[in-house]
Tab-separated table of C-alpha atoms and ligand atoms in Angstrom:
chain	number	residue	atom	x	y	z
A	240	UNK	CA	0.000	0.000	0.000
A	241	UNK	CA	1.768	3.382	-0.779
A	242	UNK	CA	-0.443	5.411	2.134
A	243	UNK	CA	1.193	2.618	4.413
A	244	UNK	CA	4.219	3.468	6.250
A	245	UNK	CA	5.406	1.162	8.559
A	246	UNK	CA	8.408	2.352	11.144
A	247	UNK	CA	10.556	0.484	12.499
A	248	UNK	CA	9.359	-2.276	15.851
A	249	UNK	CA	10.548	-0.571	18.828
A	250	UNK	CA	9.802	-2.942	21.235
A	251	UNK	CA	12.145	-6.313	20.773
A	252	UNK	CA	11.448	-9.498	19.969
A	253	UNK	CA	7.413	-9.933	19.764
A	254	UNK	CA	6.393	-13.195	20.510
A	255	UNK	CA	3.239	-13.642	18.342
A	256	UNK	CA	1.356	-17.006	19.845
A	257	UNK	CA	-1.849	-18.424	19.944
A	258	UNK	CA	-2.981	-15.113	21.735
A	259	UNK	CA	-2.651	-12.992	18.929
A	260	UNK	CA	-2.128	-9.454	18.156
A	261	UNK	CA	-3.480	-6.373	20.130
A	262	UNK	CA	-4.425	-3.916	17.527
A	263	UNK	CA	-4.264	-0.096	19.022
A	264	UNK	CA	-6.497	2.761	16.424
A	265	UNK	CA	-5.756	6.117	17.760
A	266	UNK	CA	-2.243	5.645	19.560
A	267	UNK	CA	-1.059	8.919	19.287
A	268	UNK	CA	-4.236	10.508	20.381
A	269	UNK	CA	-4.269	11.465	24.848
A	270	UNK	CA	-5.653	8.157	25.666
A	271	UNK	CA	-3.574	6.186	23.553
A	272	UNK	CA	-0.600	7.536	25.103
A	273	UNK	CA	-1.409	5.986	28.366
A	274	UNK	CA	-3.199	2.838	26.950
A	275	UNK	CA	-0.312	1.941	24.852
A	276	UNK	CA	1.914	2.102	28.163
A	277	UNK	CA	-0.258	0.250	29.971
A	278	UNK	CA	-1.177	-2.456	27.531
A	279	UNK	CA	2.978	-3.103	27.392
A	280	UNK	CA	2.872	-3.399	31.217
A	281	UNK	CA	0.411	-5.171	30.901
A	282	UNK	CA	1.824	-7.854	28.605
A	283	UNK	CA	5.508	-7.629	28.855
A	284	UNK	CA	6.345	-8.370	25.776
A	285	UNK	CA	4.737	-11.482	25.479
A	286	UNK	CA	2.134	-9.655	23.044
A	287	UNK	CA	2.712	-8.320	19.929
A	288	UNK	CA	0.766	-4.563	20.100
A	289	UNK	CA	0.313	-2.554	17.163
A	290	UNK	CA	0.169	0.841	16.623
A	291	UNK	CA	-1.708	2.824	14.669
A	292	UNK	CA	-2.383	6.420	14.238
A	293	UNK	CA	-2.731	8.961	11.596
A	294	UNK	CA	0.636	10.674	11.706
A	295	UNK	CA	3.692	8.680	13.015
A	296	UNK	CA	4.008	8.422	17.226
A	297	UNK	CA	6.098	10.052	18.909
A	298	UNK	CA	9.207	7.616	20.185
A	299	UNK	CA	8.045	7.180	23.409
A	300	UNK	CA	4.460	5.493	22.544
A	301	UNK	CA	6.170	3.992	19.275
A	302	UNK	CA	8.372	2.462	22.002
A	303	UNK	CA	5.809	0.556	23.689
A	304	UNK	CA	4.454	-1.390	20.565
A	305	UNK	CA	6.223	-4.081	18.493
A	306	UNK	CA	5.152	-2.656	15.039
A	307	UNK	CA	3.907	1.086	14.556
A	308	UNK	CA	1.640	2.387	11.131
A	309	UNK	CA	0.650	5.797	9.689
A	310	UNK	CA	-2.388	5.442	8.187
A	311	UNK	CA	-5.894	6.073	7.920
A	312	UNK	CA	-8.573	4.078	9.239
A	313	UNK	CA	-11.297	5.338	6.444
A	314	UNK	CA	-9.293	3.867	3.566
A	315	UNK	CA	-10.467	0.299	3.832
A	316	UNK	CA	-7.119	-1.189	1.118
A	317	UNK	CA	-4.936	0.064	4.302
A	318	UNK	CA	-7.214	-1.954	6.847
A	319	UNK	CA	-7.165	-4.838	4.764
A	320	UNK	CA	-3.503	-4.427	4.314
A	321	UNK	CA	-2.840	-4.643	8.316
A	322	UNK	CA	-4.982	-7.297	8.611
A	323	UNK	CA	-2.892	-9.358	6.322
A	324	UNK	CA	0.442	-8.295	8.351
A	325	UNK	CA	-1.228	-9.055	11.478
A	326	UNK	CA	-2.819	-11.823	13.521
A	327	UNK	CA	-4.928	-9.888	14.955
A	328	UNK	CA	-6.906	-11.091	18.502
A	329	UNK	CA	-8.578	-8.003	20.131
A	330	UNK	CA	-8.779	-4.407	18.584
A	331	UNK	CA	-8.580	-1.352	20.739
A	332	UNK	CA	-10.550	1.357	18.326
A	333	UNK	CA	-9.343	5.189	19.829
A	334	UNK	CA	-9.082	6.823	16.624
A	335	UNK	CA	-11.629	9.371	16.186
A	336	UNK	CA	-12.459	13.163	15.787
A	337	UNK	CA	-13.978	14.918	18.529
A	338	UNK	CA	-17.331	17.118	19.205
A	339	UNK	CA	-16.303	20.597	18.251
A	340	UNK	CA	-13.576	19.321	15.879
A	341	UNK	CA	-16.528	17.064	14.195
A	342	UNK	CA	-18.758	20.312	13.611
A	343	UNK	CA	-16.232	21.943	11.660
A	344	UNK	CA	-16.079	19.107	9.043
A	345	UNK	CA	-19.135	17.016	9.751
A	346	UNK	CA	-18.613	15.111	6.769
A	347	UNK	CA	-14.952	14.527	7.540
A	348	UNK	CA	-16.217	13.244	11.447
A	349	UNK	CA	-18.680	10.806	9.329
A	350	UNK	CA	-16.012	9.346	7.386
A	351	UNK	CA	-13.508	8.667	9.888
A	352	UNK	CA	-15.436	8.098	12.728
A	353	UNK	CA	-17.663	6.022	10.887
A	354	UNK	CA	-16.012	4.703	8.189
A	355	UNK	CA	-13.095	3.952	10.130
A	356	UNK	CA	-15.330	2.182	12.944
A	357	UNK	CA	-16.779	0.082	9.783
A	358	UNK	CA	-13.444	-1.285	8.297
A	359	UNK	CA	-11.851	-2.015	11.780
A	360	UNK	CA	-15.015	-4.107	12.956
A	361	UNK	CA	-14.682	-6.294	9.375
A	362	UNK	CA	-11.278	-6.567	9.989
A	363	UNK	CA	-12.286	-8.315	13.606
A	364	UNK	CA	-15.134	-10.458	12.263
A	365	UNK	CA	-12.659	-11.635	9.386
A	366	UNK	CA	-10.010	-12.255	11.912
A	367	UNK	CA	-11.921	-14.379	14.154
A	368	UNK	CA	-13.577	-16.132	10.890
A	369	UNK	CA	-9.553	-16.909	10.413
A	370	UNK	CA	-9.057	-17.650	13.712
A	371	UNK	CA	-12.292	-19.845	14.579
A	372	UNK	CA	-12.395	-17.431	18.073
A	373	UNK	CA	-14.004	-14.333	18.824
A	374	UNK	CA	-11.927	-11.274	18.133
A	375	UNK	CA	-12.273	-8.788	20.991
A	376	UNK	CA	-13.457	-5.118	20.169
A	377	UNK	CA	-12.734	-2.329	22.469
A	378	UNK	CA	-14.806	1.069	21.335
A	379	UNK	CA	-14.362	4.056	23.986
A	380	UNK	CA	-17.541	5.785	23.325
A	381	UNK	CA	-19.293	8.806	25.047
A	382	UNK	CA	-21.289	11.277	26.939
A	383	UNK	CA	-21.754	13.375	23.924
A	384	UNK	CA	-24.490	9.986	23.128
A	385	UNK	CA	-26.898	11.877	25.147
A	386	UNK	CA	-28.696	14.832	24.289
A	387	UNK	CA	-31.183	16.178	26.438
A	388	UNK	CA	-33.235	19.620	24.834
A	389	UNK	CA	-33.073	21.861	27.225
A	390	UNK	CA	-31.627	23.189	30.437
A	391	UNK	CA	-35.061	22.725	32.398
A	392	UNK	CA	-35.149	18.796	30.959
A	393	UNK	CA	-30.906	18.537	31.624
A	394	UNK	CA	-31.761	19.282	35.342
A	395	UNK	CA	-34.657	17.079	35.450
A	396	UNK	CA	-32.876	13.718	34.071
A	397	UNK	CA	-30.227	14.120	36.597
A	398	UNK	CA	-28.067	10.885	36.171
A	399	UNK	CA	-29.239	9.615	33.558
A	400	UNK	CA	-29.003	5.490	32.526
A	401	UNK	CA	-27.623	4.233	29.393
A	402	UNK	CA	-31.144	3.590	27.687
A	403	UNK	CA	-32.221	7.274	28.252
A	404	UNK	CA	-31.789	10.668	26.649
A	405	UNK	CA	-30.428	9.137	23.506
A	406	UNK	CA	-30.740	11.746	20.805
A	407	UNK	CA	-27.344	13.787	20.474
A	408	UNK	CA	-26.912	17.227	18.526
A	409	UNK	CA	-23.298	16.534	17.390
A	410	UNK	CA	-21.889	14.655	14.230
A	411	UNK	CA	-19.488	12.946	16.903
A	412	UNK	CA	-22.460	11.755	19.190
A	413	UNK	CA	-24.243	10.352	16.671
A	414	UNK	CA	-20.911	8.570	14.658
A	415	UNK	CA	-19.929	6.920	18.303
A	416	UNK	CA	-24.222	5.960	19.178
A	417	UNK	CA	-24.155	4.499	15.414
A	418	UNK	CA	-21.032	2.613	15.578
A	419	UNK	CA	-22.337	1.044	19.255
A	420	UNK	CA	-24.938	-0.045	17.572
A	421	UNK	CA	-22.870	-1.705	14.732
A	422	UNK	CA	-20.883	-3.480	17.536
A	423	UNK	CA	-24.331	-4.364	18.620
A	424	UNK	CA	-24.502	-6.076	14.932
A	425	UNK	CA	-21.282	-7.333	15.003
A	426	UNK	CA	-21.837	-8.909	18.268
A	427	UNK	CA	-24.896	-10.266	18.477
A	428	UNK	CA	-26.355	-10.802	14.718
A	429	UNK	CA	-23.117	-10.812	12.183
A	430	UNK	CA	-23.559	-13.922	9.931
A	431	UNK	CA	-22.136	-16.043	12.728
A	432	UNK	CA	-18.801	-17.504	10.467
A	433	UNK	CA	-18.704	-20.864	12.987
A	434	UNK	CA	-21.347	-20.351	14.951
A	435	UNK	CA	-20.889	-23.399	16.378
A	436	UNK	CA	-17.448	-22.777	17.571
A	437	UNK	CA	-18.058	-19.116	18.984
A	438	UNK	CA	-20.665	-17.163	20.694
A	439	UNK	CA	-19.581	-13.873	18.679
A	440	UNK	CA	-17.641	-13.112	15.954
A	441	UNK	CA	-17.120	-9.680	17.601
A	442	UNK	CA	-16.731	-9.412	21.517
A	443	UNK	CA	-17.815	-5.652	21.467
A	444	UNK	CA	-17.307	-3.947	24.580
A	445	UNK	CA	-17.658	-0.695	24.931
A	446	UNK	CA	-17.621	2.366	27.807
A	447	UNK	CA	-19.219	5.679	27.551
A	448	UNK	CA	-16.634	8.234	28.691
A	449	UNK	CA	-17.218	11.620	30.307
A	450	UNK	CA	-15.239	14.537	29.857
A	451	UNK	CA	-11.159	13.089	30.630
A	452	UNK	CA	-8.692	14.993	32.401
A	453	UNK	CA	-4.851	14.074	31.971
A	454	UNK	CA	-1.955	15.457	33.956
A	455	UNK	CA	0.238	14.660	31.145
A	456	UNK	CA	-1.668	15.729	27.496
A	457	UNK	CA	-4.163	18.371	26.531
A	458	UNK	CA	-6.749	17.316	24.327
A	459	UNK	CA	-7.670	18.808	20.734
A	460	UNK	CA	-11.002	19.407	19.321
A	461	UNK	CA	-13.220	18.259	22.528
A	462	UNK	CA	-15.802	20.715	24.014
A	463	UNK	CA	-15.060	18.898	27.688
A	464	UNK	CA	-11.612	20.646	26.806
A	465	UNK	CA	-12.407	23.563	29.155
A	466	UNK	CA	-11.768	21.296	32.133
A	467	UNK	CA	-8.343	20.329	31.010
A	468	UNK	CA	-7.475	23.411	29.429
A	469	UNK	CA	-8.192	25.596	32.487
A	470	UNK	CA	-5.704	23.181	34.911
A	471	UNK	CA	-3.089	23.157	32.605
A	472	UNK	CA	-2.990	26.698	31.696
A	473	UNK	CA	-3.293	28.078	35.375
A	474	UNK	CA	-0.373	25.437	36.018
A	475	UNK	CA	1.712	27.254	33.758
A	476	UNK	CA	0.725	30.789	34.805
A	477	UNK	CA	-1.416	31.581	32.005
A	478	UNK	CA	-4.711	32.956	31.962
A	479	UNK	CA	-7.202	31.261	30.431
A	480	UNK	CA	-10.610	32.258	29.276
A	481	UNK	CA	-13.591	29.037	29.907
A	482	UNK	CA	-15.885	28.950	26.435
A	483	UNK	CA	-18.747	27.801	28.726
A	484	UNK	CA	-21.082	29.592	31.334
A	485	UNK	CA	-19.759	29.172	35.371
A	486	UNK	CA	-22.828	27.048	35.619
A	487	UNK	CA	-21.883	24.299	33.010
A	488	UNK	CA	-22.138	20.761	34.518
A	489	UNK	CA	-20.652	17.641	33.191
A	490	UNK	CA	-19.148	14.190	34.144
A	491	UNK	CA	-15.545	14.325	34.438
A	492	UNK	CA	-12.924	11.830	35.159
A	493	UNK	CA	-8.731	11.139	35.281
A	494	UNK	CA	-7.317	9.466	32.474
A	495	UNK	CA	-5.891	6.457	34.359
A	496	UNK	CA	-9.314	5.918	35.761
A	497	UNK	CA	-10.695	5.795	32.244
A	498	UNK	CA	-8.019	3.619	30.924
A	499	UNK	CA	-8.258	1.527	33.954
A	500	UNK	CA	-11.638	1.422	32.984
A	501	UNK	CA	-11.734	0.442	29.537
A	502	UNK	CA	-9.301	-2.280	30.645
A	503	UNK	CA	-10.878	-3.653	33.496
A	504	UNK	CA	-13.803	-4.203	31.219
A	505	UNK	CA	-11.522	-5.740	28.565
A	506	UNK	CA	-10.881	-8.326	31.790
A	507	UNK	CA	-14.537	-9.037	32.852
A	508	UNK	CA	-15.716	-12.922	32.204
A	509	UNK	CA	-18.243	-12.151	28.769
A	510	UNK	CA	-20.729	-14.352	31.095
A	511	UNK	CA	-21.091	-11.436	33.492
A	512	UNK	CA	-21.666	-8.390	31.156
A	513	UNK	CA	-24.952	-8.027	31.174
A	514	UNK	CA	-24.933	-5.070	28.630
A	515	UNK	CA	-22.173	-4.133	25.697
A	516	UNK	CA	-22.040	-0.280	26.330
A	517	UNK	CA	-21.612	0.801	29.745
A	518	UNK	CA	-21.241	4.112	31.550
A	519	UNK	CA	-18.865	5.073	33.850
A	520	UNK	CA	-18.799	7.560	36.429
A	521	UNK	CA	-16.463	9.693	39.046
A	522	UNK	CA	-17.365	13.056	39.439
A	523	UNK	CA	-19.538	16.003	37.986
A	524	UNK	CA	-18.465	19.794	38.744
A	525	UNK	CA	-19.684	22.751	37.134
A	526	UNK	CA	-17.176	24.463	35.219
A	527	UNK	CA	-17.344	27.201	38.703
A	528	UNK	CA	-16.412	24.068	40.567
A	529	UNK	CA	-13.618	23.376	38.803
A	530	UNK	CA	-12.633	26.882	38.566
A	531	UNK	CA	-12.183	26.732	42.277
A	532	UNK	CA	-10.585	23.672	42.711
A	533	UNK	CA	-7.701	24.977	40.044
A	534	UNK	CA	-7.687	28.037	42.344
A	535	UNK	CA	-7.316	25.767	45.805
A	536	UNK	CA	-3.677	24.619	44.501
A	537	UNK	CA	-2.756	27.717	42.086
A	538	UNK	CA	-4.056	30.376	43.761
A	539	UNK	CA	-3.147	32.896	41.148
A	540	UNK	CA	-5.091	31.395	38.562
A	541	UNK	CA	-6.764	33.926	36.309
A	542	UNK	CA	-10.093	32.200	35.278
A	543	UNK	CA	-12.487	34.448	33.284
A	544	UNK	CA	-15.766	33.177	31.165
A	545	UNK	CA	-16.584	33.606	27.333
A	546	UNK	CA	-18.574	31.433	26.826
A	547	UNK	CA	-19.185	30.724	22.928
A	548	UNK	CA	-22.472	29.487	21.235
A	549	UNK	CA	-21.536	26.473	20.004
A	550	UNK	CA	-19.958	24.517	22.543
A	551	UNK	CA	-21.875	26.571	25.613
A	552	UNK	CA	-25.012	24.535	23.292
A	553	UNK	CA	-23.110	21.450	23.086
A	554	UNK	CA	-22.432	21.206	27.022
A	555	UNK	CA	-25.765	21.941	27.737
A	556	UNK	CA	-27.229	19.068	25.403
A	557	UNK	CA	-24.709	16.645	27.284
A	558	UNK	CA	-25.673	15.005	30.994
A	559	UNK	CA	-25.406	16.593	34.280
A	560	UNK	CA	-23.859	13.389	35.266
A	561	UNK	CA	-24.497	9.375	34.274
A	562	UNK	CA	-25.136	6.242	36.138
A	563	UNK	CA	-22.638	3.843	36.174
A	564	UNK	CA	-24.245	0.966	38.430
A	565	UNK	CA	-24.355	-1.128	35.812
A	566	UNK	CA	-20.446	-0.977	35.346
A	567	UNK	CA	-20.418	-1.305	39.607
A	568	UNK	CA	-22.238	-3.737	39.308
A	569	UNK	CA	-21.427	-6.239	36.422
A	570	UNK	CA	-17.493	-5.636	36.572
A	571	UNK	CA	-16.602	-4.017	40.037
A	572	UNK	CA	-16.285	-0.696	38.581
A	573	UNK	CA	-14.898	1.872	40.890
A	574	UNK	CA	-13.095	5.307	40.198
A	575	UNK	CA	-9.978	5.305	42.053
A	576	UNK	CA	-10.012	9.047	41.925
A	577	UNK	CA	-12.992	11.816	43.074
A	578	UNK	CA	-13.177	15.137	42.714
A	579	UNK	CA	-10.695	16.253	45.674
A	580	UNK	CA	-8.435	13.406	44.539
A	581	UNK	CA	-8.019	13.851	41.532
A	582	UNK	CA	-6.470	17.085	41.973
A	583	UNK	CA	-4.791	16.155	44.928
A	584	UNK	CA	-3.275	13.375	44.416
A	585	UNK	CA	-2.955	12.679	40.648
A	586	UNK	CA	-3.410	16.056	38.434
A	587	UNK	CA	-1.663	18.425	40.553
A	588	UNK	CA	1.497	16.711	41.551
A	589	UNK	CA	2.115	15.505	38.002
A	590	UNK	CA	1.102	18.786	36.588
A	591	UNK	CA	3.836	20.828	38.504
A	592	UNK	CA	6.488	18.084	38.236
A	593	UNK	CA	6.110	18.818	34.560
A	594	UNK	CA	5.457	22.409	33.792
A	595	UNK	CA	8.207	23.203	37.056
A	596	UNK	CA	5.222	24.850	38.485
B	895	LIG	N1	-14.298	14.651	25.330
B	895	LIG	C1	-15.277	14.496	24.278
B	895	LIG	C2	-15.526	15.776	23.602
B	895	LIG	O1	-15.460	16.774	24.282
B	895	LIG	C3	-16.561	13.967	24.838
B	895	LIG	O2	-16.465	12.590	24.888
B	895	LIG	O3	-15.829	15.804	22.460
């Protein structure tokens, strides 16, 4: 394929077995970063893990997977290409364009949030055809599912459950609620290859993520950025100016929570996931809230509010906050860190540690 370049393995001496590959979409993005390190932790070595991400990774992730790939994950010939590289066992889909990023170029959002999503769950049920095992499928999806109408009817759903509130305003809400329920498909109807040898072709799991905070990356194109955007800038003694009202409330959480998450689910027996999409929860401020907490550890923070159409409109279509006892439940889901916590004893130490704050 000429849109494939490969770069070199970094990690030595894969030992490709019966378990297969771990395929990784997105690995450059913030939470492939600390997936990829964890997954090698994880595994030692004794996995292969590839990489694969739009532009090339920098060392240090390309470091923690036997085989890294530029690509795109719309253009089905470099899919198919991997797949023949690759014995692939489980698939951890990241790659994908974000809410305000996906309003800009809706049509772009479609195709590679979409598109991509399409070609990587063939490339699964073709695997595990070839394999005569189910391949598992990974798929972080999101808050930005929901959409509630207005303020009045945000307040009134409160938490809401994974079966409510389903009707979001953004191209990247409704690419990530489509492609759950093509995992659905994959998992539970796909022309079942050896049906008699496997319960699924696809084992789609998948976890609906609020709005992620990292100590160590700052994401691009989100409209949950504010939350990230105002530690990291009063960390480094800038101002910063929040694009949503004081009053703005969403579900946050840390990213090693959420990778924890996603991993912990990986690691749950199929017999005791009752559902394939699950939410997850740890703590909902208001964008005042967090405001305040920035200003409890830098207490010259300059916060101010300008809020902008747009995403102030996206925010308020998203969930005050979302269930998660069906994660609690199902797969002893538990965030590590709360509100206080996460500040205290994961954001703001690593935060000043790197900016020298
Ligand atoms: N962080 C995402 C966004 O803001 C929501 O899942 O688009």
């Amino acid at each position: 394929m000429s849109q494939l370049a490969m770069t070199e393995p970094k990690t030595k001496e894969p030992r490709p077995g019966a378990h297969g590959a771990i395929l990784v979409s997105g690995a450059g993005g913030e939470m492939g970063h600390t997936l990829l390190a964890m997954l090698a932790a994880q595994h030692h070595g004794t996995r292969e893990i590839v990489a694969l991400d739009l532009r090339a990774l920098p060392s240090e992730s390309a470091g923690h997977a036997t085989a890294a790939y530029a690509g795109d994950v719309s253009d089905p010939a470099f899919i198919e290409d991997l797949a023949l590289r690759h014995d692939i066992s489980e698939v951890w889909h990241l790659a994908a364009l974000l809410s305000t990023r996906g309003e800009k170029s809706p049509e772009l959002a479609l195709k590679v949030n979409v598109m991509g999503s399409a070609n990587l769950l063939k490339l699964a049920a073709d695997s595990a055809a070839r394999r005569g095992s189910s391949v598992k499928f990974m798929f972080p999806s999101t808050i930005a599912v929901y959409g509630v109408p207005t303020l009045d009817a945000k307040r009134a759903a409160g938490r809401v459950t994974e079966d409510q509130c389903l009707e979001p305003i953004t191209m990247y809400g409704v690419n990530k609620r489509a492609v759950e329920e093509m995992g659905r498909y994959y998992a539970r109807h796909y022309r079942l290859l050896a049906a008699d040898r496997m319960d699924c072709a696809v084992d789609f799991r998948s976890i609906r993520f609020p709005g992620i905070i990292s100590a160590d990356t700052v994401p691009t194109g989100g409209t949950s950025d504010y939350g990230p955007e105002m530690l990291h800038a009063a960390a480094q003694g800038k101002p910063y100016a929040c694009f949503v009202r004081p009053d703005a409330r969403i579900p946050f959480m840390t990213m090693p929570d959420a990778v924890r998450s996603l991993m912990e689910l990986a690691d749950a027996p199929r017999a005791q996931l009752t559902r394939l999409v699950y939410n997850v929860a740890a703590f909902a401020p208001s964008a005042a809230e967090i405001a305040e907490k920035v200003r409890e550890f830098f207490p010259k923070a300059e916060i101010t509010y300008a809020p902008t159409l747009e995403r102030q409109k996206i925010v308020d279509s998203w969930p005050e906050d979302c269930d998660d006892s069906a994660a609690r439940r199902d797969w002893g889901w538990k965030p590590e860190h709360g509100f206080h916590e996460a500040f205290a004893e994961y954001l703001v130490p690593k935060i000043k540690a790197r900016y020298g704050a």
